[in-house]
Amino acid sequence: MYFCSKLINVAVSGTIDERAINTKKVLNLWERNENHTLALNSAKAIGCTVVNIGTQDLVEGRIQLLADLNLKKTPQLVEVLDDGNGDIEELMALAPEKVLLKWMNFHLKKGGYEKTVTNFSSDVKDAKAYAFLLNVLAPEYCNPLTLDTKHATERAKLVLDHAERMGCKRYLSPEDIVEGWTNLNLAFVAQIFHERNGLSVDSKKISFAERITDDVQLSRDERCFRLWMNSLGVENYVNNVFEDVRNGWVLLEVLDKVAPGSVNWKQATKPPIKFPFRKVENCNQVVMIGEMLKFSIVNLGGNDIVQGNKKLIIAFLWQLMRYNMLQLLKSLRSRSRGKEITDSYIINWANRKIKSTGRSRQIESFKDKSLSSGLFFLELLSAVEPRVVNWNLVTKGESAEEKKLNATYIISVARKIGCSIFLLPEDIMEVNQKMMLTLTASIMYWCLQNSPEECETSNGYSSTYASDASSPAPSVNGEDESSSLCSEVPSLTIDDAASDIMVSSSQFENGENTTVE
């Protein structure tokens, strides 16, 4: 599992703080499970689908190989748009595999290959496309025999020799190419891309692509929604929220996960959708379900989603995410003896939890600037599982560098015990109010789930703790302090829970607490 953690960090640098990994030579069952849980939750946090899979499934080269196949990581990809007239928004929304095919066909066209490659199986089985691609990218290693040979297996062997000379490792054999193994061929092409993508370094084009993806906060919001939606196990993987929701189908999938039975699938059209009015019908049903769940949907129509209105899509998704969190928190109410769960309730729980260990650090709100040091969360994590934090690795959290070290450690430790969270170190350092609530609620959720003997007294929770981190807790996401988590939800029915996530008309129109300024 240490290898898996390494692989995840190669894919997205800094995802796992390696200080949180149990690395001694002989690990007990608990320590091995912690490493497995950390790897799984971290894989989920970088966008890997980990629903119904085991830890062994993490050993996939595609995690690493497909990481840079987007405009943000490789702005040079803007060049693959035909004659500069292609749709950048469409390119941004493509799945990494589709981007790779577009890149491959871009070079094949330059090399004189007359066919279009549409897949990584049957279209590459004769290895001719590979021969043309490598001749374009690395002509200095070209072998004339590659295209002259009549035997596909021999051609595949020469192709692999060519690729190896330009620095590619052998992910597959000639037989794998000829037999059309999709994942192996995908990995092979992705590695060619990483070694030599052959794209322009035209500063004007790169600058334009970088400007398209340079809104940091909007990028964070999109990332949060995307990872949350994918964590639900939707059938259609979300690559770009604002593009992928426009046909309405993925939103219907999410609604069906969050509010089972709410979707009338007989009135929905599954992609690919040829007729635009079918997309509007899907999105109209999304809005209708939102009304049923008592979301505030002022000025939101199905056509707004189809047209990709980011402001309104963000507002709707925040409400949907909040509804999901309320449903998760229902399971906590049996331990709260009917008390409503608000921001203050969660803060008080965390403060009491820390105080029960003899420490004195406390906070008044999720806007408390002292949270930026990370020490509060480290003390909270230590309170719910005393041995999980190695205090020799903790800094004072005074400088920006020390705060980042603590923040990265917090995220990995939380994932290690089983919390499924999507925040970034910057969210802790900048005291992002929503993410502070998310992190605290996720730790609370995990603690109560894994501490069946812990009960609430009149003064708060006792510190009895049952060690069992075998099951990662579900993702918890939430709004800021202005909206209480479960206020006005005495019986917590679906309708009552939904009513708590409403924002006012003015908030919705102005994007307060839902959009990025």
Coordinates of C-alpha atoms in Angstrom, one line a residue:
M1 CA 0.0 0.0 0.0
Y2 CA 3.0 2.3 0.4
F3 CA 3.5 1.9 -3.4
C4 CA -0.1 2.9 -4.0
S5 CA 0.4 6.0 -1.9
K6 CA 3.5 6.8 -3.9
L7 CA 1.6 6.4 -7.1
I8 CA -1.2 8.7 -5.9
N9 CA 1.4 11.4 -5.1
V10 CA 3.0 11.0 -8.5
A11 CA -0.4 11.5 -10.0
V12 CA -1.2 14.6 -7.9
S13 CA 1.7 15.8 -5.9
G14 CA 1.2 16.3 -2.2
T15 CA -2.1 14.5 -2.0
I16 CA -0.8 12.2 0.8
D17 CA 1.5 13.4 3.5
E18 CA 3.9 10.5 3.8
R19 CA 4.5 11.3 7.5
A20 CA 1.0 9.9 8.0
I21 CA 1.8 6.5 6.5
N22 CA 2.7 3.6 8.8
T23 CA 6.1 2.5 7.5
K24 CA 7.6 0.2 10.1
K25 CA 8.7 -3.2 8.9
V26 CA 6.0 -5.3 10.7
L27 CA 2.6 -3.7 10.7
N28 CA -0.3 -5.0 12.7
L29 CA -3.8 -5.4 11.2
W30 CA -4.9 -2.0 12.5
E31 CA -1.9 -0.2 11.0
R32 CA -2.3 -2.0 7.7
N33 CA -6.0 -1.0 7.6
E34 CA -5.1 2.6 8.3
N35 CA -2.7 2.6 5.3
H36 CA -5.4 1.1 3.1
T37 CA -8.0 3.6 4.2
L38 CA -5.6 6.5 3.7
A39 CA -4.9 5.3 0.1
L40 CA -8.5 4.8 -0.8
N41 CA -9.7 8.1 0.6
S42 CA -6.8 9.9 -1.1
A43 CA -7.5 8.2 -4.4
K44 CA -11.1 9.4 -4.1
A45 CA -9.8 12.9 -3.3
I46 CA -8.0 13.1 -6.6
G47 CA -11.0 11.9 -8.6
C48 CA -10.5 8.2 -8.8
T49 CA -13.7 6.1 -8.6
V50 CA -13.4 3.9 -5.6
V51 CA -16.9 2.7 -5.2
N52 CA -17.1 -1.1 -4.6
I53 CA -13.4 -1.7 -5.1
G54 CA -10.7 -3.0 -2.9
T55 CA -7.3 -1.5 -2.2
Q56 CA -5.7 -3.7 -4.8
D57 CA -7.5 -1.8 -7.5
L58 CA -5.4 1.3 -6.7
V59 CA -2.4 -0.2 -8.5
E60 CA -3.4 1.2 -11.9
G61 CA -1.0 3.1 -14.0
R62 CA -3.8 5.2 -15.4
I63 CA -4.0 7.2 -12.2
Q64 CA -0.6 8.6 -12.9
L65 CA -0.7 8.5 -16.7
L66 CA -3.9 10.5 -17.2
A67 CA -3.2 13.1 -14.6
D68 CA -1.9 15.8 -16.9
L69 CA -4.4 15.3 -19.8
N70 CA -6.2 18.6 -19.3
L71 CA -5.7 22.2 -20.3
K72 CA -4.9 23.3 -16.8
K73 CA -1.9 20.9 -16.5
T74 CA -1.0 21.0 -20.2
P75 CA -2.2 24.3 -21.8
Q76 CA -0.4 23.3 -25.0
L77 CA -3.3 21.0 -25.7
V78 CA -5.1 24.0 -27.1
E79 CA -3.2 23.3 -30.3
V80 CA -5.2 20.1 -31.0
L81 CA -8.3 22.3 -31.8
D82 CA -8.7 22.2 -35.5
D83 CA -7.2 25.4 -37.1
G84 CA -7.7 27.2 -33.8
N85 CA -11.5 27.2 -34.4
G86 CA -12.4 24.4 -32.0
D87 CA -14.4 24.8 -28.9
I88 CA -12.1 25.2 -25.8
E89 CA -15.0 24.7 -23.4
E90 CA -15.7 21.4 -25.1
L91 CA -12.1 20.4 -24.9
M92 CA -12.0 21.2 -21.2
A93 CA -15.0 19.0 -20.7
L94 CA -13.6 15.9 -22.4
A95 CA -12.6 12.8 -20.4
P96 CA -8.8 12.3 -20.3
E97 CA -9.2 9.3 -22.6
K98 CA -11.0 11.4 -25.2
V99 CA -8.4 14.1 -24.9
L100 CA -5.7 11.5 -25.6
L101 CA -7.6 10.3 -28.7
K102 CA -7.9 13.9 -30.0
W103 CA -4.2 14.4 -29.4
M104 CA -3.3 11.2 -31.2
N105 CA -5.5 12.0 -34.2
F106 CA -4.1 15.5 -34.4
H107 CA -0.6 14.0 -35.0
L108 CA -1.8 11.2 -37.2
K109 CA -3.4 13.7 -39.5
K110 CA -0.1 15.5 -39.7
G111 CA 1.7 12.3 -40.5
G112 CA -0.6 11.3 -43.3
Y113 CA -2.5 8.5 -41.6
E114 CA -5.9 8.4 -43.4
K115 CA -8.0 6.8 -40.7
T116 CA -9.4 8.3 -37.4
V117 CA -8.7 6.3 -34.3
T118 CA -11.8 6.1 -32.1
N119 CA -10.7 3.6 -29.5
F120 CA -7.7 1.9 -27.9
S121 CA -8.6 -1.6 -29.0
S122 CA -9.7 -2.5 -32.5
D123 CA -8.4 0.7 -34.2
V124 CA -4.8 0.1 -33.0
K125 CA -4.6 -3.7 -33.3
D126 CA -2.6 -3.6 -36.5
A127 CA -0.1 -1.2 -34.9
K128 CA -0.1 1.0 -38.0
A129 CA -1.5 4.0 -36.1
Y130 CA 1.3 3.7 -33.6
A131 CA 4.0 3.5 -36.3
F132 CA 2.7 6.8 -37.9
L133 CA 2.4 8.5 -34.5
L134 CA 5.9 7.6 -33.4
N135 CA 7.4 8.6 -36.8
V136 CA 5.8 12.1 -36.3
L137 CA 6.9 12.5 -32.7
A138 CA 10.4 10.8 -32.8
P139 CA 11.5 10.5 -36.5
E140 CA 15.1 10.1 -35.4
Y141 CA 14.3 6.6 -34.2
C142 CA 12.2 5.6 -37.2
N143 CA 12.7 2.1 -38.6
P144 CA 11.6 1.8 -42.3
L145 CA 10.7 -1.9 -41.7
T146 CA 7.9 -0.9 -39.3
L147 CA 5.4 0.1 -42.0
D148 CA 6.8 -2.4 -44.6
T149 CA 6.2 -5.5 -42.6
K150 CA 3.0 -7.4 -43.3
H151 CA 2.7 -9.1 -39.9
A152 CA 0.9 -7.1 -37.2
T153 CA 2.8 -8.8 -34.3
E154 CA 6.1 -8.0 -35.9
R155 CA 5.0 -4.4 -36.5
A156 CA 3.9 -4.1 -32.9
K157 CA 7.3 -5.3 -31.8
L158 CA 9.1 -2.7 -33.9
V159 CA 6.7 -0.1 -32.5
L160 CA 7.6 -1.0 -28.9
D161 CA 11.3 -0.9 -29.8
H162 CA 10.8 2.6 -31.2
A163 CA 8.9 3.8 -28.1
E164 CA 11.6 2.3 -25.8
R165 CA 14.3 4.2 -27.6
M166 CA 12.4 7.5 -26.9
G167 CA 12.2 6.6 -23.2
C168 CA 8.9 4.8 -22.8
K169 CA 8.8 1.8 -20.5
R170 CA 7.2 -1.4 -21.7
Y171 CA 3.7 -1.5 -20.3
L172 CA 2.6 -4.1 -22.8
S173 CA 3.7 -6.8 -25.2
P174 CA 3.3 -7.0 -29.0
E175 CA 0.5 -9.5 -28.4
D176 CA -1.3 -7.1 -26.1
I177 CA -1.4 -4.6 -29.0
V178 CA -2.6 -7.2 -31.5
E179 CA -5.2 -8.5 -29.2
G180 CA -6.5 -5.0 -28.5
W181 CA -6.3 -4.8 -24.7
T182 CA -7.9 -1.4 -24.1
N183 CA -6.3 -0.4 -20.8
L184 CA -2.8 -1.5 -21.8
N185 CA -3.0 0.4 -25.1
L186 CA -4.4 3.5 -23.3
A187 CA -1.5 3.4 -20.8
F188 CA 0.9 3.0 -23.7
V189 CA -0.4 6.1 -25.6
A190 CA -0.5 8.1 -22.4
Q191 CA 3.1 7.3 -21.7
I192 CA 4.0 8.4 -25.3
F193 CA 2.2 11.7 -24.5
H194 CA 4.2 12.2 -21.3
E195 CA 7.5 11.5 -23.0
R196 CA 7.0 13.6 -26.1
N197 CA 3.6 15.3 -26.8
G198 CA 4.9 17.1 -29.8
L199 CA 2.8 20.2 -29.1
S200 CA 3.6 23.8 -29.8
V201 CA 5.2 26.1 -27.2
D202 CA 3.5 29.1 -28.9
S203 CA 3.3 31.5 -26.0
K204 CA 0.1 33.2 -27.3
K205 CA -1.8 29.9 -27.4
I206 CA -0.5 28.8 -24.0
S207 CA -1.3 32.1 -22.4
F208 CA -4.9 32.0 -23.8
A209 CA -5.4 28.5 -22.4
E210 CA -4.0 29.4 -19.0
R211 CA -6.4 32.4 -18.8
I212 CA -9.3 30.1 -19.5
T213 CA -8.5 27.9 -16.4
D214 CA -7.0 30.5 -14.1
D215 CA -9.9 31.3 -11.8
V216 CA -8.5 29.6 -8.6
Q217 CA -11.7 29.8 -6.5
L218 CA -14.0 28.7 -9.3
S219 CA -11.6 25.9 -10.0
R220 CA -11.8 24.8 -6.3
D221 CA -15.6 24.9 -6.3
E222 CA -15.8 22.9 -9.5
R223 CA -13.3 20.4 -8.0
C224 CA -15.3 20.0 -4.9
F225 CA -18.6 19.4 -6.7
R226 CA -16.9 17.0 -9.2
L227 CA -15.3 14.9 -6.5
W228 CA -18.4 14.8 -4.4
M229 CA -20.6 13.8 -7.3
N230 CA -18.2 11.1 -8.4
S231 CA -17.9 9.8 -4.8
L232 CA -21.6 9.0 -4.9
G233 CA -20.9 6.3 -7.5
V234 CA -22.8 7.9 -10.4
E235 CA -22.6 5.8 -13.6
N236 CA -21.4 8.7 -15.8
Y237 CA -18.1 9.9 -14.5
V238 CA -18.0 13.7 -14.2
N239 CA -15.0 15.3 -15.8
N240 CA -16.1 18.9 -15.8
V241 CA -19.2 19.9 -13.7
F242 CA -20.3 22.9 -15.7
E243 CA -20.2 21.0 -19.0
D244 CA -21.3 17.5 -17.9
V245 CA -24.5 18.7 -16.2
R246 CA -25.9 20.4 -19.2
N247 CA -27.9 17.4 -20.5
G248 CA -29.4 16.9 -17.1
W249 CA -28.7 13.2 -16.9
V250 CA -25.9 13.3 -14.4
L251 CA -27.9 15.6 -12.1
L252 CA -30.7 13.1 -12.2
E253 CA -28.2 10.4 -11.3
V254 CA -27.0 12.5 -8.3
L255 CA -30.6 13.2 -7.2
D256 CA -31.4 9.5 -7.4
K257 CA -28.4 8.8 -5.1
V258 CA -29.2 11.5 -2.6
A259 CA -33.0 11.2 -2.6
P260 CA -33.8 7.7 -3.8
G261 CA -37.0 7.4 -5.8
S262 CA -37.2 11.1 -6.6
V263 CA -36.5 10.6 -10.3
N264 CA -39.0 9.4 -12.9
W265 CA -36.7 7.6 -15.2
K266 CA -39.4 6.9 -17.7
Q267 CA -39.5 10.6 -18.5
A268 CA -35.7 11.0 -18.7
T269 CA -33.5 10.6 -21.8
K270 CA -30.1 8.9 -21.5
P271 CA -27.1 10.3 -23.4
P272 CA -26.1 10.6 -26.2
I273 CA -29.0 13.0 -26.7
K274 CA -29.6 14.1 -30.3
F275 CA -32.5 16.5 -29.8
P276 CA -31.9 19.6 -27.6
F277 CA -35.4 19.6 -26.3
R278 CA -34.7 16.3 -24.6
K279 CA -31.9 17.9 -22.6
V280 CA -34.3 20.6 -21.5
E281 CA -36.8 18.0 -20.4
N282 CA -34.1 16.3 -18.3
C283 CA -33.2 19.6 -16.7
N284 CA -36.8 20.6 -16.2
Q285 CA -37.2 17.4 -14.2
V286 CA -34.1 18.3 -12.1
V287 CA -35.7 21.7 -11.3
M288 CA -39.0 20.0 -10.5
I289 CA -37.3 17.6 -8.0
G290 CA -35.5 20.6 -6.5
E291 CA -38.9 22.2 -5.9
M292 CA -40.2 19.0 -4.3
L293 CA -37.2 18.9 -2.0
K294 CA -38.0 22.6 -1.2
F295 CA -34.8 24.0 -2.6
S296 CA -34.7 27.7 -3.4
I297 CA -34.8 27.7 -7.2
V298 CA -35.7 31.4 -7.9
N299 CA -34.9 32.3 -11.5
L300 CA -33.7 28.7 -12.3
G301 CA -35.2 26.9 -15.2
G302 CA -34.2 23.8 -17.1
N303 CA -32.9 25.9 -19.9
D304 CA -30.4 27.7 -17.6
I305 CA -28.7 24.4 -16.9
V306 CA -28.7 23.4 -20.5
Q307 CA -27.0 26.8 -21.4
G308 CA -24.4 26.2 -18.6
N309 CA -25.3 29.1 -16.3
K310 CA -22.5 28.6 -13.8
K311 CA -23.9 30.9 -11.1
L312 CA -27.3 29.0 -11.0
I313 CA -25.7 25.6 -11.3
I314 CA -23.4 26.4 -8.4
A315 CA -26.4 27.5 -6.3
F316 CA -28.3 24.4 -7.0
L317 CA -25.4 22.1 -6.4
W318 CA -24.6 23.7 -3.0
Q319 CA -28.2 23.0 -1.9
L320 CA -28.1 19.5 -3.2
M321 CA -24.8 18.9 -1.4
R322 CA -26.2 20.3 1.8
Y323 CA -29.3 18.1 1.5
N324 CA -26.9 15.1 1.2
M325 CA -25.1 16.2 4.4
L326 CA -28.3 16.5 6.3
Q327 CA -29.3 13.0 5.2
L328 CA -25.9 11.7 6.5
L329 CA -26.3 13.5 9.8
K330 CA -29.7 11.8 10.4
S331 CA -27.7 8.9 11.7
L332 CA -26.2 11.1 14.4
R333 CA -29.5 12.3 15.7
S334 CA -30.2 9.0 17.5
R335 CA -27.2 9.8 19.7
S336 CA -28.1 13.4 20.2
R337 CA -31.4 12.8 22.1
G338 CA -33.4 14.9 19.8
K339 CA -31.3 18.0 20.0
E340 CA -30.9 20.0 16.7
I341 CA -27.5 19.8 15.1
T342 CA -26.3 23.3 14.3
D343 CA -22.8 24.8 13.7
S344 CA -22.7 25.6 17.4
Y345 CA -23.6 22.0 18.3
I346 CA -20.7 20.7 16.2
I347 CA -18.3 23.3 17.6
N348 CA -19.3 22.5 21.2
W349 CA -18.9 18.7 20.5
A350 CA -15.4 19.3 19.2
N351 CA -14.5 21.6 22.0
R352 CA -15.7 19.1 24.6
K353 CA -13.9 16.3 22.8
I354 CA -10.6 18.2 23.1
K355 CA -11.3 19.3 26.6
S356 CA -11.9 15.7 27.7
T357 CA -8.2 14.9 26.9
G358 CA -7.0 17.6 29.3
R359 CA -6.1 20.1 26.5
S360 CA -7.4 23.7 26.6
R361 CA -7.5 24.7 22.9
Q362 CA -11.1 25.9 21.9
I363 CA -12.8 27.8 19.1
E364 CA -15.9 30.0 19.0
S365 CA -16.8 29.7 15.3
F366 CA -15.6 28.2 12.0
K367 CA -14.2 31.6 11.2
D368 CA -11.8 31.5 14.1
K369 CA -8.4 32.6 12.6
S370 CA -6.6 30.3 15.1
L371 CA -7.8 27.4 12.9
S372 CA -5.2 28.3 10.3
S373 CA -2.4 26.8 12.5
G374 CA -4.0 23.4 12.2
L375 CA -3.4 22.6 15.9
F376 CA -7.1 22.5 16.8
F377 CA -7.8 19.8 14.2
L378 CA -4.8 17.8 15.3
E379 CA -5.9 17.9 18.9
L380 CA -9.4 16.9 17.8
L381 CA -8.1 14.0 15.7
S382 CA -5.9 12.9 18.7
A383 CA -9.0 13.1 20.9
V384 CA -11.1 10.8 18.7
E385 CA -8.1 8.4 18.2
P386 CA -5.3 9.0 20.7
R387 CA -2.5 7.2 18.8
V388 CA -3.2 8.6 15.3
V389 CA -1.2 11.8 15.6
N390 CA 2.6 11.7 15.9
W391 CA 3.2 15.0 17.8
N392 CA 6.9 14.9 16.9
L393 CA 5.8 15.8 13.3
V394 CA 3.6 18.7 14.3
T395 CA 4.9 22.3 14.0
K396 CA 3.9 25.4 16.0
G397 CA 1.8 26.5 13.0
E398 CA 3.2 30.1 13.1
S399 CA 4.7 30.7 9.7
A400 CA 3.0 29.9 6.3
E401 CA 5.4 27.0 5.8
E402 CA 4.6 25.5 9.3
K403 CA 0.8 26.0 8.7
K404 CA 1.0 24.1 5.4
L405 CA 3.0 21.3 6.9
N406 CA 0.3 20.9 9.6
A407 CA -2.6 21.3 7.1
T408 CA -1.3 18.5 4.8
Y409 CA -0.7 16.3 7.8
I410 CA -4.3 16.9 9.1
I411 CA -5.8 15.9 5.8
S412 CA -3.8 12.7 5.5
V413 CA -4.4 11.7 9.2
A414 CA -8.2 12.4 8.8
R415 CA -8.3 10.2 5.7
K416 CA -6.2 7.6 7.4
I417 CA -8.8 7.0 10.1
G418 CA -11.6 6.9 7.6
C419 CA -12.8 10.4 6.9
S420 CA -13.7 11.0 3.2
I421 CA -12.9 14.7 2.7
F422 CA -12.1 16.8 -0.4
L423 CA -10.6 19.9 1.1
L424 CA -7.1 21.3 0.3
P425 CA -4.4 22.4 2.7
E426 CA -5.1 26.0 1.5
D427 CA -8.7 25.7 2.9
I428 CA -7.3 25.2 6.4
M429 CA -4.6 27.8 6.0
E430 CA -7.1 30.4 4.8
V431 CA -9.8 29.3 7.2
N432 CA -12.4 28.5 4.5
Q433 CA -15.5 28.5 6.7
K434 CA -17.4 25.9 4.7
M435 CA -14.5 23.5 4.6
M436 CA -13.8 24.0 8.4
L437 CA -17.4 22.9 9.0
T438 CA -16.9 20.0 6.5
L439 CA -13.8 18.7 8.2
T440 CA -15.1 19.0 11.7
A441 CA -18.5 17.4 10.8
S442 CA -16.6 14.6 9.0
I443 CA -14.5 13.8 12.1
M444 CA -17.6 13.9 14.3
Y445 CA -19.5 11.6 11.9
W446 CA -16.6 9.1 11.8
C447 CA -16.1 9.3 15.6
L448 CA -19.8 8.6 16.4
Q449 CA -20.0 5.8 13.8
N450 CA -17.0 4.0 15.1
S451 CA -17.8 4.6 18.8
P452 CA -21.0 2.7 19.5
E453 CA -20.4 2.9 23.3
E454 CA -20.1 6.7 23.2
C455 CA -23.2 8.4 24.4
E456 CA -24.3 11.9 25.2
T457 CA -24.6 13.1 28.8
S458 CA -26.1 16.3 29.9
N459 CA -22.7 18.0 29.7
G460 CA -21.7 16.5 26.4
Y461 CA -20.1 13.3 25.0
S462 CA -18.2 10.9 27.1
S463 CA -14.7 9.9 25.9
T464 CA -15.4 6.2 25.6
Y465 CA -13.9 5.0 22.3
A466 CA -14.2 1.8 20.5
S467 CA -11.4 1.2 18.0
D468 CA -12.8 0.2 14.7
A469 CA -11.8 2.1 11.5
S470 CA -12.6 -0.7 9.1
S471 CA -15.2 1.3 7.2
P472 CA -14.4 4.8 5.8
A473 CA -17.1 7.2 6.7
P474 CA -19.1 8.8 3.8
S475 CA -18.2 12.2 2.5
V476 CA -19.6 15.1 4.5
N477 CA -20.0 18.5 2.9
G478 CA -21.7 21.6 4.2
E479 CA -22.5 25.3 4.1
D480 CA -21.1 28.1 6.2
E481 CA -22.1 29.2 9.6
S482 CA -25.0 31.4 8.4
S483 CA -27.0 28.2 7.9
S484 CA -27.3 25.7 10.7
L485 CA -26.8 22.0 9.8
C486 CA -30.0 20.7 11.0
S487 CA -31.9 23.6 12.4
E488 CA -35.7 23.4 12.4
V489 CA -35.6 19.7 11.6
P490 CA -37.3 18.1 14.6
S491 CA -38.3 14.9 13.0
L492 CA -35.8 15.1 10.1
T493 CA -38.1 13.8 7.3
I494 CA -37.0 14.3 3.8
D495 CA -39.2 17.4 3.3
D496 CA -38.2 18.9 6.7
A497 CA -34.5 18.3 6.0
A498 CA -34.8 19.8 2.6
S499 CA -36.5 22.9 4.0
D500 CA -33.4 23.7 6.1
I501 CA -31.2 24.1 3.0
M502 CA -33.2 26.9 1.4
V503 CA -31.5 30.2 0.8
S504 CA -33.5 33.3 0.3
S505 CA -34.4 34.6 -3.1
S506 CA -31.9 37.5 -2.8
Q507 CA -29.2 35.1 -1.7
F508 CA -29.9 32.9 -4.7
E509 CA -29.9 35.8 -7.1
N510 CA -26.8 37.3 -5.6
G511 CA -25.0 34.0 -5.2
E512 CA -24.5 34.5 -1.5
N513 CA -22.9 31.5 0.3
T514 CA -23.1 29.6 -3.0
T515 CA -21.1 31.3 -5.6
V516 CA -17.6 32.8 -6.0
E517 CA -17.3 36.5 -6.1

